[in-house]
Amino acid sequence: MAEVQDLFKKVIAHSKEYGFVYQSSEIYDGLAGTYDYGPLGVELKNNIKTYWWKSMVQMHDNIVGLDAAIFMHPTTWKASGHVDAFNDPLVDSKGSNKRYRADVLVEEYVAKIEAKINKQVKKGIKRFGEDFDEAKFRATDGRAVQYAEKMKSIEARLGKALTDNDMGALKDLIVELEIADPVSGSKEWTDVRQFNLMFSTQLGNIAGTEGKLYLRPETAQGIFVNFLNVQKSMRQKLPFGIAQIGKAFRNEIIARQFIFRMREFEQMEMQFFVKPGTEMKWYEAWKETRMKWHLALGTPQEKLRFHDHDALAHYANAAADIQFDFPFGFKELEGIHSRTDFDLKQHEEFSGKKLQFFDPATNENYVPYVVETSIGADRMFLAILSNSFTEEEVPNAKGGVATRTVLKLHPVLAPIKCAVLPLLKNKPELVAKAKTILNQLKFDFPCQYDEKDAIGRRYRRQDAIGTPFCITIDFDTLEDDTVTIRDRDTLEQTRIKISEIASVVKEKISWRTVLGQ
Ligand code: GAP
């Protein structure tokens, strides 16, 4: 656990040191739950968004894009259910006056039981060695079985309390499990109550509640209200999808774990409109497609898993998360939801406008069903950063070993694709040649020029930001127009012609390497 916390701290410190992510308004001691992306962070985040956009929109004939306004007519949020039901259960500790999400307190309790099971399994591995059968052990070991049953029963009670909106049952669960305030250790809790997560503001020219506006808590509603506009203007037939990337805002009770849970964040959402009755087929298909999207970046399968929801949101008839093994454990990275016809029907009712599709095959009008895929760009950023952060030993120039920190980012995501390094900065002919090469390469991809410090230290700086290639210009370059190209992962250095650099780099950073897998 300490090791894991250590990794998380290192990732956060690395992000700041190398210009990926800073605390927002840091000079004023920061604003909780908000972060700023630095020069390399914005490149990495843009690459993540480009990967999503290309694979969802460009690679699908029947998915089109949208960029809807953040502010929407306030009735939108009444219709969608957010005004009445977009709540988190809130509980205050009487010991520290700190606020917690009641469901998260219970989930953390369950995670501790899961850790105990894993400890039992580790003991089993030690005891039985090569003959160890993990599945059998989990099903038969007395303690492991007891823990698993306890977990299941707590999860079922939590799910029921949330589905029934029964805050009393949630409080009873916390008291029964003797959950203590992590800050003060107190077991004295207030009643659990619902807390609406939407931020509100006011239109300048209308006084009172009529002018009350909300900052959108999800991008999806901008898609629903534009369903007919897009379908008609783009002449789409079912099934078809609308994709959008944009900011969302939630007044999270506890915004923590760095960019995992923020109050202002960015979502990448796609609503796929289908014929009623076919939604489960599409739900399964999108689960598979989205998992492949993550795996194509080289994220190991064991760090990704599905988690089916026990408690369904008010609009869904099936829902699953893709969870990622963050430095603080498996947590939701993306949601795939079968949202039925709930949203379109609600908007029909509240707006008085029909939001239906005329099916020429059956000569009928109907409200389509919707399967949604929704992923946070910031959460994806954290998953990518923590998965790629590596400390390893590598051979040094003197035949010994050195430790390097390297971001093993997939080359399509790397903020800088290629560093151009003159061997010596005090040799004007090397510097001039390096700059000529740089000025050509920067038409094709983002490059960085660096002449400061010994070449080894410059390589380390590029490793730390995940640059896949370093090009070194030395005296041979002046003779024969060749350079050394160093591969970030293999550390191999080969000599190639200047005219070959762009194609070698382009092959590795091509979107073809990750799209259509
Ligand atoms: N339209 C459906 C929807 O918004 P959600 O599960 O509430 O579903 C979807 O959110 C995704 O948005 C999550 O899987 C997560 O990646 C991201 N997300 C949600 N709340 C977030 C927050 N406070 N900070 C960062 N990302 C968040």
XYZ file of C-alpha atoms and ligand atoms in Angstrom:
544
model
C 0.000 0.000 0.000
C 2.818 2.404 0.969
C 4.540 1.520 -2.316
C 1.349 2.312 -4.217
C 0.875 5.686 -2.490
C 4.504 6.371 -3.232
C 3.938 5.755 -6.950
C 0.944 8.097 -6.953
C 2.950 10.841 -5.236
C 5.746 10.378 -7.753
C 3.321 10.654 -10.698
C 1.863 13.890 -9.297
C 5.313 15.389 -8.626
C 6.542 14.323 -12.089
C 3.492 15.945 -13.711
C 4.344 19.267 -12.115
C 8.112 19.131 -12.622
C 7.852 18.379 -16.340
C 4.983 20.729 -17.211
C 2.076 18.282 -17.527
C -0.352 19.332 -14.756
C -0.337 22.120 -12.165
C -2.709 22.850 -9.307
C -5.064 25.596 -10.504
C -4.470 29.078 -8.979
C -1.486 27.658 -7.131
C -0.126 31.063 -6.069
C -3.355 31.508 -4.062
C -2.871 28.048 -2.489
C -4.949 26.395 -5.196
C -8.638 25.762 -5.728
C -9.689 22.258 -4.714
C -10.760 19.992 -7.545
C -9.424 22.154 -10.380
C -6.193 21.715 -12.318
C -4.350 23.408 -15.183
C -2.627 21.531 -17.988
C 0.924 22.727 -18.689
C 2.700 22.865 -22.066
C 3.296 19.102 -22.326
C 0.031 18.211 -20.588
C -2.010 20.060 -23.180
C -0.209 18.174 -25.976
C -0.814 14.799 -24.318
C -4.452 15.615 -23.577
C -5.013 16.814 -27.152
C -3.508 13.567 -28.456
C -5.861 11.539 -26.231
C -8.815 13.552 -27.536
C -7.635 13.177 -31.149
C -7.345 9.401 -30.706
C -10.899 9.269 -29.339
C -12.303 11.575 -32.040
C -10.592 9.763 -34.888
C -11.653 6.323 -33.716
C -15.239 7.315 -32.878
C -16.052 9.813 -35.647
C -13.561 9.461 -38.477
C -13.509 5.646 -38.469
C -17.317 5.272 -38.329
C -19.469 6.236 -41.327
C -22.493 6.511 -39.041
C -21.083 8.659 -36.216
C -20.903 12.439 -36.535
C -19.564 15.159 -34.272
C -21.127 18.012 -32.336
C -19.951 20.919 -30.191
C -22.942 22.096 -28.146
C -22.977 25.091 -25.787
C -22.154 24.548 -22.110
C -25.171 26.610 -21.058
C -28.500 25.074 -21.984
C -32.104 26.071 -21.428
C -32.767 25.365 -17.717
C -35.734 23.093 -18.540
C -33.196 20.685 -20.076
C -32.053 19.746 -16.580
C -35.561 19.372 -15.229
C -36.384 17.046 -18.138
C -33.198 15.006 -17.822
C -33.829 14.415 -14.111
C -30.684 16.219 -12.992
C -32.516 18.891 -10.961
C -34.314 16.254 -8.902
C -32.017 13.255 -8.969
C -28.407 14.189 -9.771
C -27.377 13.791 -6.163
C -24.676 12.161 -4.118
C -25.366 10.932 -0.566
C -23.580 13.263 1.841
C -22.663 12.588 5.463
C -20.771 14.808 7.950
C -18.441 13.493 10.618
C -19.303 14.978 14.011
C -15.675 14.440 15.028
C -13.960 16.528 12.342
C -16.849 18.371 10.648
C -15.508 16.922 7.382
C -17.913 15.918 4.637
C -17.868 12.527 2.966
C -19.775 10.676 0.310
C -21.624 8.033 2.280
C -21.468 5.474 -0.560
C -17.704 6.013 -0.941
C -17.146 5.343 2.780
C -18.871 1.982 2.318
C -16.998 1.266 -0.936
C -13.684 1.956 0.808
C -14.697 -0.457 3.575
C -15.423 -3.094 0.893
C -12.033 -2.409 -0.769
C -10.346 -3.201 2.564
C -12.112 -6.580 2.674
C -10.990 -7.219 -0.920
C -7.411 -6.433 0.143
C -7.746 -9.040 2.923
C -8.846 -11.652 0.365
C -5.856 -10.789 -1.824
C -3.591 -11.198 1.222
C -5.067 -14.668 1.831
C -4.420 -15.519 -1.833
C -0.791 -14.403 -1.511
C -0.380 -16.671 1.520
C -1.842 -19.513 -0.550
C 0.645 -18.894 -3.356
C 3.475 -19.060 -0.813
C 2.168 -22.262 0.725
C 1.299 -24.243 -2.419
C 3.867 -22.866 -4.876
C 3.462 -24.105 -8.441
C 0.444 -26.275 -7.609
C -1.578 -23.242 -6.554
C -5.009 -23.015 -8.168
C -6.268 -19.508 -7.426
C -9.882 -20.006 -8.503
C -10.188 -23.159 -6.370
C -8.515 -21.436 -3.420
C -10.915 -18.467 -3.606
C -13.879 -20.861 -3.714
C -12.754 -23.163 -0.870
C -10.472 -21.355 1.587
C -12.592 -20.717 4.685
C -11.449 -17.152 5.306
C -11.464 -16.091 1.652
C -15.005 -17.416 1.243
C -16.162 -15.680 4.439
C -14.685 -12.345 3.305
C -16.185 -12.697 -0.193
C -19.646 -13.384 1.252
C -19.371 -10.362 3.531
C -18.347 -8.190 0.573
C -21.238 -9.414 -1.528
C -23.779 -8.797 1.197
C -22.523 -5.234 1.857
C -22.472 -4.437 -1.886
C -26.033 -5.729 -2.264
C -27.247 -3.572 0.674
C -25.427 -0.525 -0.677
C -26.898 -1.073 -4.149
C -30.419 -1.427 -2.738
C -30.128 1.664 -0.523
C -28.955 3.732 -3.527
C -31.592 2.365 -5.909
C -34.373 2.893 -3.333
C -32.982 6.332 -2.460
C -33.096 5.116 1.157
C -30.687 7.374 3.043
C -31.704 5.858 6.389
C -30.563 2.409 5.223
C -27.247 3.890 4.097
C -26.676 5.494 7.504
C -27.586 2.168 9.227
C -24.972 0.408 7.073
C -22.243 2.897 8.057
C -23.120 2.579 11.741
C -23.373 -1.231 11.637
C -20.014 -1.578 9.909
C -18.537 0.792 12.515
C -16.949 2.922 9.805
C -14.743 5.615 11.333
C -13.947 9.090 10.028
C -10.507 8.662 8.358
C -9.433 12.058 9.772
C -10.616 12.005 13.408
C -11.408 8.318 13.958
C -14.869 9.361 15.184
C -17.814 7.019 14.546
C -20.368 9.775 15.162
C -22.133 10.670 11.893
C -24.940 13.026 10.941
C -27.892 11.644 8.973
C -27.148 10.920 5.327
C -28.786 13.406 2.943
C -28.814 13.977 -0.791
C -26.643 16.748 -2.239
C -27.243 18.064 -5.778
C -24.045 18.181 -7.803
C -24.957 20.876 -10.323
C -23.325 24.303 -10.220
C -25.740 27.119 -10.917
C -25.369 30.705 -12.082
C -27.649 33.541 -13.146
C -28.545 35.082 -16.517
C -27.744 38.796 -16.502
C -31.082 40.089 -17.776
C -33.592 37.943 -15.850
C -34.024 38.201 -12.097
C -34.962 35.373 -9.758
C -35.356 31.655 -10.348
C -36.390 32.130 -13.990
C -32.888 33.283 -14.833
C -31.210 30.384 -13.048
C -28.804 28.516 -15.317
C -26.728 25.406 -14.728
C -23.232 24.560 -15.863
C -23.782 21.259 -17.651
C -22.877 18.234 -15.488
C -22.583 15.982 -18.591
C -22.173 16.721 -22.289
C -24.811 14.137 -23.240
C -27.834 16.434 -22.953
C -26.461 18.742 -25.686
C -26.564 15.680 -27.943
C -30.103 14.631 -26.989
C -31.644 18.039 -27.612
C -29.908 18.166 -31.029
C -30.945 14.643 -32.026
C -33.352 15.706 -34.784
C -31.208 18.626 -36.020
C -28.285 16.277 -36.587
C -30.314 13.343 -37.912
C -32.075 15.505 -40.503
C -29.174 17.748 -41.548
C -26.789 14.811 -41.874
C -29.462 12.492 -43.393
C -28.647 9.751 -40.872
C -30.571 6.483 -40.532
C -30.651 4.325 -37.414
C -28.357 3.150 -36.000
C -26.216 6.261 -35.870
C -24.188 8.111 -33.278
C -23.375 11.681 -32.215
C -20.023 12.295 -30.531
C -18.895 15.255 -28.496
C -15.893 16.364 -26.449
C -16.413 19.151 -23.946
C -16.253 20.488 -20.429
C -18.592 19.324 -17.669
C -18.928 20.628 -14.116
C -19.894 18.861 -10.907
C -19.871 20.192 -7.374
C -18.226 17.004 -6.071
C -18.492 16.592 -2.289
C -14.922 15.414 -2.155
C -12.742 16.243 -5.124
C -9.471 14.436 -4.580
C -7.009 11.937 -5.986
C -5.501 14.577 -8.265
C -7.262 14.746 -11.655
C -9.320 11.617 -10.961
C -12.255 13.494 -9.460
C -12.448 17.170 -10.412
C -15.104 19.863 -10.215
C -14.361 21.039 -13.761
C -13.414 18.293 -16.184
C -13.733 17.192 -19.774
C -15.872 14.381 -21.142
C -15.740 12.456 -24.414
C -19.229 11.102 -24.960
C -21.024 9.321 -27.770
C -24.752 8.600 -27.909
C -25.654 5.790 -30.286
C -29.318 5.900 -31.392
C -30.779 2.473 -32.137
C -34.062 0.772 -32.891
C -35.877 -0.216 -29.664
C -35.261 -3.883 -28.891
C -31.758 -3.892 -30.412
C -30.144 -1.939 -27.588
C -28.643 -4.922 -25.726
C -26.847 -6.095 -28.879
C -25.353 -2.616 -29.321
C -24.569 -2.311 -25.610
C -22.470 -5.496 -25.778
C -20.852 -4.405 -29.064
C -19.841 -1.017 -27.641
C -18.431 -2.616 -24.483
C -16.161 -4.727 -26.691
C -15.199 -1.843 -29.013
C -14.317 0.448 -26.131
C -12.197 -2.184 -24.374
C -10.258 -2.722 -27.632
C -9.704 1.053 -27.863
C -7.878 0.989 -24.524
C -5.911 -2.168 -25.321
C -4.695 -0.770 -28.665
C -2.614 1.777 -26.727
C -0.657 -1.085 -25.169
C -2.363 -0.863 -21.766
C -2.043 -4.382 -20.312
C -5.298 -6.376 -20.121
C -4.721 -7.083 -16.412
C -4.984 -3.350 -15.684
C -8.437 -3.095 -17.273
C -11.654 -4.823 -16.290
C -15.411 -4.496 -16.644
C -17.569 -3.781 -13.626
C -21.306 -4.255 -14.097
C -23.456 -1.828 -12.107
C -25.678 -3.212 -9.350
C -27.396 0.151 -8.816
C -28.595 1.622 -12.112
C -28.947 5.365 -12.774
C -32.517 6.623 -13.221
C -32.197 6.474 -17.024
C -30.467 3.102 -17.596
C -31.538 -0.519 -18.127
C -27.932 -1.792 -18.201
C -24.613 -0.195 -17.313
C -20.986 -1.181 -16.939
C -17.757 0.615 -16.182
C -14.394 -0.042 -17.697
C -12.206 0.154 -14.627
C -8.476 0.855 -14.680
C -5.973 -0.167 -12.034
C -5.004 3.364 -10.900
C -2.186 3.737 -8.324
C -4.976 3.763 -5.698
C -6.739 0.637 -7.031
C -9.303 -0.338 -9.666
C -11.669 2.588 -10.315
C -14.071 3.716 -13.044
C -12.380 5.060 -16.155
C -15.292 4.901 -18.602
C -19.008 4.182 -18.466
C -21.080 2.318 -21.052
C -24.783 2.797 -20.464
C -27.939 1.573 -22.134
C -30.075 4.688 -21.521
C -33.309 3.389 -23.091
C -35.567 6.111 -24.594
C -35.647 7.955 -21.259
C -33.893 11.173 -22.300
C -35.569 11.690 -25.684
C -39.015 10.953 -24.216
C -38.417 13.371 -21.338
C -37.346 16.100 -23.768
C -40.424 15.395 -25.916
C -42.628 15.806 -22.874
C -40.995 18.958 -21.528
C -40.498 20.715 -24.887
C -43.717 19.569 -26.559
C -41.646 18.751 -29.699
C -41.466 15.311 -31.280
C -38.026 13.666 -31.149
C -38.781 10.632 -33.264
C -37.288 8.765 -36.171
C -39.319 7.809 -39.204
C -38.284 4.304 -40.147
C -38.849 3.873 -43.921
C -38.415 0.094 -43.601
C -41.462 -0.269 -41.346
C -43.265 3.003 -42.078
C -43.347 3.803 -38.346
C -42.294 6.721 -36.166
C -40.616 5.863 -32.898
C -38.349 7.293 -30.204
C -34.947 5.601 -30.567
C -33.143 3.879 -27.708
C -29.675 5.081 -26.800
C -26.433 3.332 -25.928
C -23.856 5.742 -24.559
C -20.100 5.539 -24.129
C -18.706 8.172 -21.772
C -15.113 8.694 -20.723
C -13.388 11.521 -18.866
C -10.454 12.958 -20.833
C -8.732 13.850 -17.552
C -9.251 10.418 -16.057
C -7.876 8.872 -19.248
C -4.889 11.235 -18.943
C -4.243 9.973 -15.394
C -4.587 6.342 -16.489
C -2.113 6.876 -19.335
C 0.346 8.799 -17.181
C 0.350 6.321 -14.301
C 0.566 3.337 -16.650
C 3.519 4.809 -18.549
C 5.492 6.097 -15.532
C 8.464 3.739 -15.149
C 11.624 3.771 -13.057
C 14.177 1.282 -14.341
C 17.841 0.446 -14.414
C 19.685 0.927 -17.685
C 23.343 0.573 -18.676
C 25.331 3.778 -18.332
C 28.213 5.057 -20.501
C 30.838 3.701 -18.078
C 29.578 0.117 -18.312
C 27.682 0.326 -14.996
C 23.970 0.851 -14.344
C 21.939 4.006 -13.879
C 18.318 4.551 -12.899
C 16.129 6.388 -15.352
C 12.555 7.670 -15.144
C 10.792 7.168 -18.433
C 7.246 7.709 -19.634
C 6.590 4.687 -21.828
C 3.790 6.438 -23.688
C 2.464 4.995 -26.908
C 4.244 7.123 -29.583
C 0.879 8.408 -30.920
C 0.249 10.023 -27.536
C 3.760 11.346 -26.811
C 3.686 15.177 -26.547
C 7.024 15.525 -28.343
C 7.793 12.994 -31.054
C 11.444 13.750 -31.679
C 14.243 15.682 -29.931
C 17.006 17.259 -31.996
C 20.316 17.442 -30.121
C 23.650 18.854 -31.371
C 26.434 16.842 -29.713
C 28.173 20.030 -28.494
C 26.635 23.456 -28.082
C 29.889 25.352 -28.510
C 30.406 24.108 -32.086
C 28.447 26.548 -34.288
C 28.537 24.178 -37.271
C 26.794 21.420 -35.253
C 24.234 23.870 -33.859
C 23.495 25.279 -37.327
C 23.057 21.793 -38.817
C 20.796 20.725 -35.915
C 18.607 23.800 -36.380
C 18.308 23.175 -40.131
C 17.136 19.615 -39.423
C 14.732 20.839 -36.702
C 13.227 23.459 -38.997
C 12.397 20.755 -41.531
C 11.047 18.153 -39.065
C 8.732 20.549 -37.255
C 6.467 20.706 -40.324
C 5.683 17.024 -39.735
C 5.409 16.574 -35.955
C 6.179 18.332 -32.626
C 9.942 18.429 -32.021
C 12.100 19.847 -29.256
C 15.586 21.318 -29.594
C 17.984 20.882 -26.646
C 21.670 21.796 -26.488
C 22.187 22.184 -22.732
C 24.200 19.641 -20.658
C 25.927 16.413 -21.636
C 24.129 14.235 -24.169
C 23.295 11.571 -21.531
C 21.437 14.093 -19.384
C 19.541 15.352 -22.421
C 18.460 11.791 -23.237
C 17.185 11.433 -19.651
C 15.145 14.629 -19.938
C 13.501 13.330 -23.112
C 12.862 9.927 -21.480
C 11.121 11.734 -18.617
C 8.615 13.316 -21.007
C 8.192 10.200 -23.136
C 9.824 11.374 -26.392
C 10.075 8.271 -28.604
C 13.133 9.418 -30.607
C 16.289 11.488 -30.043
C 18.352 12.619 -33.019
C 21.999 13.473 -32.345
C 23.989 15.629 -34.743
C 27.742 14.998 -34.545
C 30.825 15.634 -36.669
C 30.044 12.706 -39.008
C 26.748 14.432 -39.798
C 28.697 17.306 -41.326
C 30.601 14.822 -43.519
C 27.944 12.385 -44.674
C 24.500 13.779 -43.740
C 23.774 10.948 -41.304
C 22.583 11.209 -37.684
C 22.217 8.923 -34.698
C 18.613 8.042 -33.884
C 17.982 6.687 -30.372
C 14.897 4.655 -29.532
C 13.410 5.558 -26.110
C 12.361 1.999 -25.252
C 15.147 -0.200 -26.624
C 17.865 2.451 -26.132
C 19.219 1.249 -29.460
C 21.145 3.855 -31.419
C 21.379 3.534 -35.184
C 22.789 5.682 -37.917
C 20.407 6.842 -40.593
C 20.372 9.469 -43.325
C 18.838 12.867 -42.510
C 16.399 12.281 -45.361
C 15.122 9.125 -43.591
C 14.348 10.689 -40.164
C 10.823 11.874 -40.940
C 9.681 8.535 -42.355
C 11.181 6.498 -39.456
C 9.404 8.719 -36.901
C 6.163 8.916 -38.893
C 5.882 5.138 -39.106
C 5.882 4.856 -35.286
C 3.548 7.792 -34.614
C 1.039 6.945 -37.328
C -2.585 6.773 -36.144
C -2.804 3.589 -38.208
C -0.938 1.794 -35.414
C -3.916 2.224 -33.053
C -7.014 2.772 -35.181
C -9.202 -0.009 -36.481
C -7.923 -2.669 -34.053
N -23.310 10.919 -19.522
C -23.039 9.898 -18.596
C -22.130 10.311 -17.530
O -21.817 11.470 -17.381
P -20.692 9.363 -15.553
O -20.360 7.939 -15.195
O -21.246 10.234 -14.497
O -21.673 9.257 -16.792
C -18.742 9.511 -17.273
O -19.382 10.051 -16.139
C -17.239 9.620 -17.141
O -16.864 10.981 -16.881
C -16.633 8.827 -15.976
O -16.414 7.480 -16.333
C -15.330 9.569 -15.731
O -14.328 9.137 -16.643
C -15.704 11.007 -16.060
N -15.996 11.765 -14.831
C -17.164 11.802 -14.147
N -17.065 12.613 -13.076
C -15.805 13.096 -13.077
C -15.085 13.999 -12.224
N -15.652 14.566 -11.184
N -13.790 14.276 -12.525
C -13.198 13.713 -13.620
N -13.833 12.864 -14.446
C -15.111 12.554 -14.186
